[in-house]
C-alpha cells in the first residue's frame, strides 16, 4: 500500500498555490506559512509565558533554557538582536526563579556615563558634587532578587573592573565609602553586541566576559522563526483590544504577506506594525492584509520580495510545459515533513501533524531521506 502524500488541499489553503508563479517564494517560506497556521489552530501546541509566545523549535529551545537556568544562582548572559525580547526573557528568569527580592532593570546604554557609577553602586552624602543625600545603587536595590544589567557591552572599561568584583563577590561598595554591602542578587546580563569582537578591540574585559558567559541564552531573530508570526499577531491584537477596550479582529489570511518581510527590528517591530494596523481597522473592526502591509515602515521591501524571489535549489518554480502538480507537491511535501521532524515533540504528535499511520509516516520520511528523533 502506497503511503498517502500530504493533503494538497491543505497546502493550497495555507499558501502553496503561490508556488506555481514564475518566481514563487522559497520553499522555506511556504513551510513557515503552513506551520504558522497549524500553530494558530493549536495543532502544534504553542508555548507561552507572560509576553513570550511561540511553538517553533527555536522557541521550544528558549523555553527549555529558561526553565533550566531559572533556578540557578550563577549569572546568565542573554544575547540577541535588538527587539528579540531580551528584557522579557530576563523577567521570566526572575519570576520562575522565585527569588524574594525585586527584579531591577539597569540599562547601561540609557544612563549617562557621568552618573552611571553612582546609579549602579550608590553613593553617600558628600561623595561628589551634588551628592547631598545617601542613595542606594540599583544593584543594591536588587538585594535577594535579580539585577538585570542590560546592554552590558556598552559599559566603559573602568566600570567593567568594578562590576567584575560585584559579580564575583556579590557585593557593592557605594561611592565615598570603603566598606562593602552584601546584595545576594542573581545577575542577568544582556547585549546585542559582539562581545568577542569588542574583546579583540580592547573594549571589553576578557575576565568579565568569562564571568558573565557561564550560561548563555541566544534569542533567535524573528526571521528565523517566522512560523510564530500568526500566533504573535493574535497575541498583540488581544493585548491591543484589552488596552483600548476594542474588539478588533484580523481577517483570515491577512498575515500571509508578513512572511515575506525580514523583520530587522524583530518582534518589537511586529508589535508596532500590528498596533498601527489595528488602529486603522475598518468599520467592522477588521484588519486586512493591506492594512498590515502598509503599517510596515518599509512596505516596498515586501513588494520587492515578490518579483525578486531568490532563484536556486530552494525555490519551487512551476513550468506548465514540463512540471505537473504531483511533482510540485512532492517538493513541498519534503519540506513540510522536514519541519514536522523538527517541531514534533513526540512520535504521537508527529503522526497527528502528518495525519498518517505510523508505517505510512516513516515511509514518507524514508522517501525523502528524513529521520525523526523525538
GROMACS .gro file of N, CA and C in nm, residues 124-256:
model
  399
  124UNK      N    1   2.729   5.794   4.908
  124UNK     CA    2   2.694   5.855   5.035
  124UNK      C    3   2.703   6.007   5.020
  125UNK      N    4   2.644   6.076   5.110
  125UNK     CA    5   2.643   6.222   5.107
  125UNK      C    6   2.786   6.275   5.105
  126UNK      N    7   2.812   6.367   5.011
  126UNK     CA    8   2.944   6.427   5.001
  126UNK      C    9   3.043   6.350   4.918
  127UNK      N   10   3.003   6.239   4.858
  127UNK     CA   11   3.094   6.158   4.778
  127UNK      C   12   3.142   6.234   4.654
  128UNK      N   13   3.061   6.323   4.604
  128UNK     CA   14   3.096   6.405   4.488
  128UNK      C   15   3.004   6.526   4.488
  129UNK      N   16   3.032   6.620   4.402
  129UNK     CA   17   2.949   6.739   4.392
  129UNK      C   18   2.804   6.701   4.365
  130UNK      N   19   2.714   6.764   4.438
  130UNK     CA   20   2.569   6.741   4.426
  130UNK      C   21   2.523   6.611   4.493
  131UNK      N   22   2.614   6.539   4.559
  131UNK     CA   23   2.571   6.421   4.636
  131UNK      C   24   2.527   6.470   4.774
  132UNK      N   25   2.402   6.513   4.784
  132UNK     CA   26   2.354   6.578   4.906
  132UNK      C   27   2.283   6.481   5.000
  133UNK      N   28   2.261   6.358   4.955
  133UNK     CA   29   2.199   6.257   5.040
  133UNK      C   30   2.264   6.122   5.013
  134UNK      N   31   2.246   6.028   5.105
  134UNK     CA   32   2.287   5.890   5.080
  134UNK      C   33   2.187   5.827   4.982
  135UNK      N   34   2.239   5.747   4.893
  135UNK     CA   35   2.149   5.685   4.794
  135UNK      C   36   2.195   5.544   4.760
  136UNK      N   37   2.101   5.448   4.766
  136UNK     CA   38   2.132   5.311   4.726
  136UNK      C   39   2.150   5.304   4.575
  137UNK      N   40   2.242   5.218   4.531
  137UNK     CA   41   2.256   5.193   4.388
  137UNK      C   42   2.153   5.092   4.340
  138UNK      N   43   2.136   5.084   4.209
  138UNK     CA   44   2.036   4.993   4.152
  138UNK      C   45   2.070   4.848   4.181
  139UNK      N   46   2.198   4.815   4.186
  139UNK     CA   47   2.235   4.676   4.217
  139UNK      C   48   2.193   4.640   4.359
  140UNK      N   49   2.213   4.733   4.453
  140UNK     CA   50   2.171   4.707   4.592
  140UNK      C   51   2.019   4.697   4.601
  141UNK      N   52   1.948   4.771   4.515
  141UNK     CA   53   1.802   4.762   4.513
  141UNK      C   54   1.755   4.621   4.477
  142UNK      N   55   1.842   4.546   4.410
  142UNK     CA   56   1.807   4.410   4.370
  142UNK      C   57   1.846   4.307   4.475
  143UNK      N   58   1.871   4.348   4.597
  143UNK     CA   59   1.907   4.255   4.704
  143UNK      C   60   1.807   4.139   4.712
  144UNK      N   61   1.860   4.017   4.714
  144UNK     CA   62   1.781   3.893   4.720
  144UNK      C   63   1.692   3.873   4.597
  145UNK      N   64   1.710   3.958   4.497
  145UNK     CA   65   1.631   3.946   4.374
  145UNK      C   66   1.720   3.927   4.253
  146UNK      N   67   1.686   3.997   4.145
  146UNK     CA   68   1.761   3.986   4.020
  146UNK      C   69   1.805   4.123   3.973
  147UNK      N   70   1.934   4.138   3.948
  147UNK     CA   71   1.986   4.260   3.885
  147UNK      C   72   2.004   4.231   3.737
  148UNK      N   73   1.915   4.287   3.656
  148UNK     CA   74   1.921   4.267   3.512
  148UNK      C   75   1.998   4.382   3.450
  149UNK      N   76   2.123   4.357   3.412
  149UNK     CA   77   2.211   4.460   3.358
  149UNK      C   78   2.210   4.449   3.206
  150UNK      N   79   2.131   4.538   3.146
  150UNK     CA   80   2.107   4.536   3.003
  150UNK      C   81   2.214   4.616   2.929
  151UNK      N   82   2.242   4.576   2.805
  151UNK     CA   83   2.343   4.641   2.720
  151UNK      C   84   2.478   4.649   2.792
  152UNK      N   85   2.520   4.536   2.847
  152UNK     CA   86   2.647   4.527   2.918
  152UNK      C   87   2.764   4.561   2.826
  153UNK      N   88   2.748   4.541   2.697
  153UNK     CA   89   2.855   4.571   2.602
  153UNK      C   90   2.886   4.718   2.589
  154UNK      N   91   2.798   4.804   2.641
  154UNK     CA   92   2.819   4.949   2.633
  154UNK      C   93   2.890   5.005   2.755
  155UNK      N   94   2.923   4.919   2.852
  155UNK     CA   95   2.984   4.966   2.976
  155UNK      C   96   3.131   5.001   2.954
  156UNK      N   97   3.173   5.116   3.007
  156UNK     CA   98   3.313   5.159   2.994
  156UNK      C   99   3.406   5.068   3.075
  157UNK      N  100   3.533   5.061   3.034
  157UNK     CA  101   3.630   4.971   3.097
  157UNK      C  102   3.647   4.993   3.247
  158UNK      N  103   3.658   5.117   3.298
  158UNK     CA  104   3.674   5.134   3.444
  158UNK      C  105   3.558   5.075   3.523
  159UNK      N  106   3.435   5.088   3.470
  159UNK     CA  107   3.321   5.032   3.541
  159UNK      C  108   3.316   4.880   3.525
  160UNK      N  109   3.371   4.829   3.416
  160UNK     CA  110   3.379   4.684   3.399
  160UNK      C  111   3.463   4.622   3.510
  161UNK      N  112   3.571   4.691   3.550
  161UNK     CA  113   3.656   4.641   3.658
  161UNK      C  114   3.578   4.632   3.787
  162UNK      N  115   3.503   4.737   3.818
  162UNK     CA  116   3.426   4.738   3.943
  162UNK      C  117   3.312   4.637   3.937
  163UNK      N  118   3.251   4.622   3.820
  163UNK     CA  119   3.141   4.526   3.808
  163UNK      C  120   3.192   4.383   3.825
  164UNK      N  121   3.312   4.356   3.779
  164UNK     CA  122   3.368   4.222   3.795
  164UNK      C  123   3.374   4.184   3.943
  165UNK      N  124   3.416   4.276   4.029
  165UNK     CA  125   3.421   4.249   4.173
  165UNK      C  126   3.281   4.226   4.228
  166UNK      N  127   3.184   4.303   4.177
  166UNK     CA  128   3.045   4.287   4.223
  166UNK      C  129   2.995   4.147   4.190
  167UNK      N  130   3.018   4.103   4.068
  167UNK     CA  131   2.967   3.974   4.024
  167UNK      C  132   3.039   3.859   4.095
  168UNK      N  133   3.169   3.871   4.114
  168UNK     CA  134   3.245   3.764   4.177
  168UNK      C  135   3.212   3.748   4.325
  169UNK      N  136   3.187   3.861   4.394
  169UNK     CA  137   3.168   3.856   4.539
  169UNK      C  138   3.028   3.892   4.586
  170UNK      N  139   2.940   3.925   4.490
  170UNK     CA  140   2.801   3.960   4.520
  170UNK      C  141   2.793   4.067   4.628
  171UNK      N  142   2.865   4.174   4.604
  171UNK     CA  143   2.866   4.285   4.698
  171UNK      C  144   2.894   4.414   4.621
  172UNK      N  145   2.855   4.526   4.678
  172UNK     CA  146   2.884   4.655   4.616
  172UNK      C  147   2.951   4.746   4.719
  173UNK      N  148   3.029   4.841   4.666
  173UNK     CA  149   3.088   4.943   4.752
  173UNK      C  150   3.040   5.078   4.701
  174UNK      N  151   2.948   5.141   4.773
  174UNK     CA  152   2.897   5.272   4.729
  174UNK      C  153   3.009   5.374   4.719
  175UNK      N  154   2.994   5.470   4.633
  175UNK     CA  155   3.093   5.575   4.617
  175UNK      C  156   3.105   5.655   4.746
  176UNK      N  157   3.228   5.678   4.789
  176UNK     CA  158   3.251   5.760   4.907
  176UNK      C  159   3.273   5.681   5.034
  177UNK      N  160   3.267   5.546   5.029
  177UNK     CA  161   3.290   5.465   5.148
  177UNK      C  162   3.389   5.354   5.115
  178UNK      N  163   3.447   5.295   5.218
  178UNK     CA  164   3.544   5.187   5.200
  178UNK      C  165   3.488   5.050   5.236
  179UNK      N  166   3.366   5.045   5.284
  179UNK     CA  167   3.306   4.918   5.323
  179UNK      C  168   3.214   4.866   5.213
  180UNK      N  169   3.186   4.737   5.220
  180UNK     CA  170   3.103   4.673   5.119
  180UNK      C  171   2.965   4.641   5.176
  181UNK      N  172   2.870   4.627   5.085
  181UNK     CA  173   2.734   4.587   5.120
  181UNK      C  174   2.701   4.459   5.044
  182UNK      N  175   2.667   4.353   5.118
  182UNK     CA  176   2.627   4.228   5.051
  182UNK      C  177   2.489   4.245   4.988
  183UNK      N  178   2.472   4.189   4.868
  183UNK     CA  179   2.343   4.206   4.799
  183UNK      C  180   2.271   4.074   4.771
  184UNK      N  181   2.345   3.963   4.763
  184UNK     CA  182   2.282   3.833   4.739
  184UNK      C  183   2.188   3.838   4.619
  185UNK      N  184   2.231   3.903   4.513
  185UNK     CA  185   2.148   3.915   4.393
  185UNK      C  186   2.187   3.810   4.290
  186UNK      N  187   2.092   3.779   4.204
  186UNK     CA  188   2.119   3.695   4.087
  186UNK      C  189   2.141   3.792   3.969
  187UNK      N  190   2.252   3.777   3.898
  187UNK     CA  191   2.285   3.869   3.790
  187UNK      C  192   2.246   3.809   3.654
  188UNK      N  193   2.172   3.888   3.578
  188UNK     CA  194   2.137   3.853   3.440
  188UNK      C  195   2.185   3.967   3.352
  189UNK      N  196   2.260   3.933   3.249
  189UNK     CA  197   2.315   4.034   3.158
  189UNK      C  198   2.255   4.015   3.020
  190UNK      N  199   2.254   4.124   2.943
  190UNK     CA  200   2.203   4.115   2.806
  190UNK      C  201   2.284   4.208   2.717
  191UNK      N  202   2.295   4.169   2.591
  191UNK     CA  203   2.364   4.254   2.494
  191UNK      C  204   2.323   4.215   2.353
  192UNK      N  205   2.325   4.314   2.263
  192UNK     CA  206   2.308   4.286   2.121
  192UNK      C  207   2.442   4.296   2.049
  193UNK      N  208   2.546   4.328   2.125
  193UNK     CA  209   2.678   4.349   2.065
  193UNK      C  210   2.758   4.218   2.056
  194UNK      N  211   2.858   4.220   1.969
  194UNK     CA  212   2.952   4.109   1.956
  194UNK      C  213   3.060   4.127   2.061
  195UNK      N  214   3.044   4.063   2.177
  195UNK     CA  215   3.139   4.084   2.287
  195UNK      C  216   3.277   4.030   2.252
  196UNK      N  217   3.283   3.921   2.178
  196UNK     CA  218   3.413   3.867   2.139
  196UNK      C  219   3.489   3.968   2.052
  197UNK      N  220   3.414   4.033   1.963
  197UNK     CA  221   3.476   4.134   1.879
  197UNK      C  222   3.525   4.254   1.960
  198UNK      N  223   3.447   4.292   2.061
  198UNK     CA  224   3.486   4.405   2.146
  198UNK      C  225   3.608   4.369   2.232
  199UNK      N  226   3.619   4.242   2.271
  199UNK     CA  227   3.739   4.198   2.344
  199UNK      C  228   3.861   4.212   2.253
  200UNK      N  229   3.847   4.170   2.128
  200UNK     CA  230   3.959   4.179   2.034
  200UNK      C  231   4.001   4.324   2.010
  201UNK      N  232   3.904   4.416   2.021
  201UNK     CA  233   3.933   4.558   2.001
  201UNK      C  234   3.979   4.627   2.129
  202UNK      N  235   3.985   4.552   2.238
  202UNK     CA  236   4.026   4.610   2.365
  202UNK      C  237   3.919   4.692   2.433
  203UNK      N  238   3.793   4.670   2.397
  203UNK     CA  239   3.683   4.749   2.451
  203UNK      C  240   3.606   4.675   2.561
  204UNK      N  241   3.632   4.545   2.575
  204UNK     CA  242   3.561   4.469   2.679
  204UNK      C  243   3.659   4.373   2.745
  205UNK      N  244   3.654   4.367   2.878
  205UNK     CA  245   3.750   4.287   2.953
  205UNK      C  246   3.719   4.138   2.939
  206UNK      N  247   3.824   4.062   2.912
  206UNK     CA  248   3.807   3.920   2.894
  206UNK      C  249   3.772   3.851   3.024
  207UNK      N  250   3.823   3.900   3.138
  207UNK     CA  251   3.792   3.835   3.265
  207UNK      C  252   3.645   3.856   3.303
  208UNK      N  253   3.589   3.973   3.271
  208UNK     CA  254   3.447   3.995   3.297
  208UNK      C  255   3.363   3.908   3.205
  209UNK      N  256   3.405   3.899   3.081
  209UNK     CA  257   3.333   3.815   2.984
  209UNK      C  258   3.329   3.670   3.032
  210UNK      N  259   3.441   3.620   3.083
  210UNK     CA  260   3.446   3.482   3.131
  210UNK      C  261   3.351   3.461   3.248
  211UNK      N  262   3.334   3.565   3.328
  211UNK     CA  263   3.246   3.554   3.445
  211UNK      C  264   3.098   3.556   3.407
  212UNK      N  265   3.061   3.638   3.310
  212UNK     CA  266   2.919   3.651   3.276
  212UNK      C  267   2.875   3.553   3.168
  213UNK      N  268   2.969   3.485   3.105
  213UNK     CA  269   2.939   3.399   2.991
  213UNK      C  270   2.920   3.253   3.031
  214UNK      N  271   2.897   3.225   3.158
  214UNK     CA  272   2.886   3.087   3.204
  214UNK      C  273   2.765   3.017   3.145
  215UNK      N  274   2.648   3.081   3.153
  215UNK     CA  275   2.526   3.027   3.095
  215UNK      C  276   2.472   3.130   2.997
  216UNK      N  277   2.446   3.086   2.875
  216UNK     CA  278   2.407   3.179   2.768
  216UNK      C  279   2.273   3.138   2.709
  217UNK      N  280   2.186   3.235   2.689
  217UNK     CA  281   2.060   3.214   2.618
  217UNK      C  282   2.066   3.299   2.491
  218UNK      N  283   2.059   3.233   2.376
  218UNK     CA  284   2.060   3.302   2.248
  218UNK      C  285   1.916   3.317   2.200
  219UNK      N  286   1.875   3.442   2.173
  219UNK     CA  287   1.740   3.468   2.123
  219UNK      C  288   1.741   3.472   1.971
  220UNK      N  289   1.656   3.394   1.906
  220UNK     CA  290   1.656   3.393   1.759
  220UNK      C  291   1.589   3.518   1.704
  221UNK      N  292   1.640   3.573   1.594
  221UNK     CA  293   1.569   3.682   1.528
  221UNK      C  294   1.437   3.630   1.470
  222UNK      N  295   1.341   3.716   1.454
  222UNK     CA  296   1.208   3.673   1.408
  222UNK      C  297   1.215   3.610   1.269
  223UNK      N  298   1.309   3.654   1.185
  223UNK     CA  299   1.319   3.598   1.050
  223UNK      C  300   1.356   3.450   1.053
  224UNK      N  301   1.407   3.401   1.168
  224UNK     CA  302   1.443   3.260   1.179
  224UNK      C  303   1.333   3.174   1.240
  225UNK      N  304   1.225   3.238   1.284
  225UNK     CA  305   1.110   3.157   1.332
  225UNK      C  306   0.980   3.226   1.290
  226UNK      N  307   0.971   3.251   1.159
  226UNK     CA  308   0.854   3.319   1.104
  226UNK      C  309   0.724   3.243   1.131
  227UNK      N  310   0.732   3.112   1.150
  227UNK     CA  311   0.609   3.035   1.173
  227UNK      C  312   0.536   3.080   1.298
  228UNK      N  313   0.604   3.153   1.388
  228UNK     CA  314   0.537   3.205   1.507
  228UNK      C  315   0.462   3.335   1.482
  229UNK      N  316   0.474   3.391   1.361
  229UNK     CA  317   0.412   3.521   1.333
  229UNK      C  318   0.261   3.522   1.356
  230UNK      N  319   0.182   3.427   1.302
  230UNK     CA  320   0.037   3.432   1.326
  230UNK      C  321   0.000   3.430   1.473
  231UNK      N  322   0.071   3.348   1.553
  231UNK     CA  323   0.044   3.341   1.695
  231UNK      C  324   0.077   3.474   1.764
  232UNK      N  325   0.187   3.535   1.725
  232UNK     CA  326   0.226   3.664   1.782
  232UNK      C  327   0.127   3.773   1.744
  233UNK      N  328   0.082   3.772   1.619
  233UNK     CA  329  -0.019   3.870   1.577
  233UNK      C  330  -0.145   3.855   1.660
  234UNK      N  331  -0.189   3.732   1.680
  234UNK     CA  332  -0.308   3.708   1.764
  234UNK      C  333  -0.288   3.763   1.904
  235UNK      N  334  -0.170   3.742   1.960
  235UNK     CA  335  -0.140   3.790   2.096
  235UNK      C  336  -0.141   3.943   2.101
  236UNK      N  337  -0.078   4.008   2.003
  236UNK     CA  338  -0.071   4.154   2.003
  236UNK      C  339  -0.210   4.216   1.982
  237UNK      N  340  -0.294   4.151   1.902
  237UNK     CA  341  -0.431   4.200   1.883
  237UNK      C  342  -0.511   4.188   2.012
  238UNK      N  343  -0.495   4.075   2.081
  238UNK     CA  344  -0.565   4.056   2.210
  238UNK      C  345  -0.523   4.163   2.310
  239UNK      N  346  -0.394   4.192   2.315
  239UNK     CA  347  -0.346   4.294   2.407
  239UNK      C  348  -0.394   4.433   2.367
  240UNK      N  349  -0.395   4.461   2.236
  240UNK     CA  350  -0.444   4.590   2.187
  240UNK      C  351  -0.591   4.610   2.227
  241UNK      N  352  -0.671   4.505   2.210
  241UNK     CA  353  -0.813   4.514   2.245
  241UNK      C  354  -0.833   4.537   2.394
  242UNK      N  355  -0.752   4.471   2.475
  242UNK     CA  356  -0.765   4.486   2.620
  242UNK      C  357  -0.729   4.627   2.663
  243UNK      N  358  -0.622   4.683   2.607
  243UNK     CA  359  -0.578   4.817   2.645
  243UNK      C  360  -0.676   4.924   2.597
  244UNK      N  361  -0.731   4.906   2.476
  244UNK     CA  362  -0.813   5.010   2.416
  244UNK      C  363  -0.963   4.981   2.422
  245UNK      N  364  -0.999   4.871   2.488
  245UNK     CA  365  -1.140   4.835   2.503
  245UNK      C  366  -1.209   4.826   2.367
  246UNK      N  367  -1.144   4.755   2.274
  246UNK     CA  368  -1.196   4.737   2.139
  246UNK      C  369  -1.215   4.589   2.112
  247UNK      N  370  -1.266   4.559   1.993
  247UNK     CA  371  -1.286   4.418   1.954
  247UNK      C  372  -1.236   4.398   1.810
  248UNK      N  373  -1.116   4.445   1.785
  248UNK     CA  374  -1.055   4.432   1.653
  248UNK      C  375  -1.020   4.286   1.624
  249UNK      N  376  -1.041   4.246   1.500
  249UNK     CA  377  -1.003   4.111   1.456
  249UNK      C  378  -0.917   4.122   1.331
  250UNK      N  379  -0.848   4.014   1.298
  250UNK     CA  380  -0.764   4.009   1.178
  250UNK      C  381  -0.829   3.916   1.078
  251UNK      N  382  -0.848   3.963   0.956
  251UNK     CA  383  -0.909   3.880   0.852
  251UNK      C  384  -0.826   3.754   0.827
  252UNK      N  385  -0.895   3.646   0.795
  252UNK     CA  386  -0.828   3.520   0.765
  252UNK      C  387  -0.730   3.539   0.649
  253UNK      N  388  -0.609   3.493   0.665
  253UNK     CA  389  -0.508   3.504   0.562
  253UNK      C  390  -0.439   3.638   0.553
  254UNK      N  391  -0.480   3.734   0.637
  254UNK     CA  392  -0.422   3.869   0.628
  254UNK      C  393  -0.274   3.872   0.666
  255UNK      N  394  -0.231   3.776   0.745
  255UNK     CA  395  -0.091   3.778   0.792
  255UNK      C  396   0.005   3.718   0.690
  256UNK      N  397  -0.047   3.661   0.581
  256UNK     CA  398   0.041   3.588   0.489
  256UNK      C  399   0.152   3.675   0.431
   0.00000   0.00000   0.00000
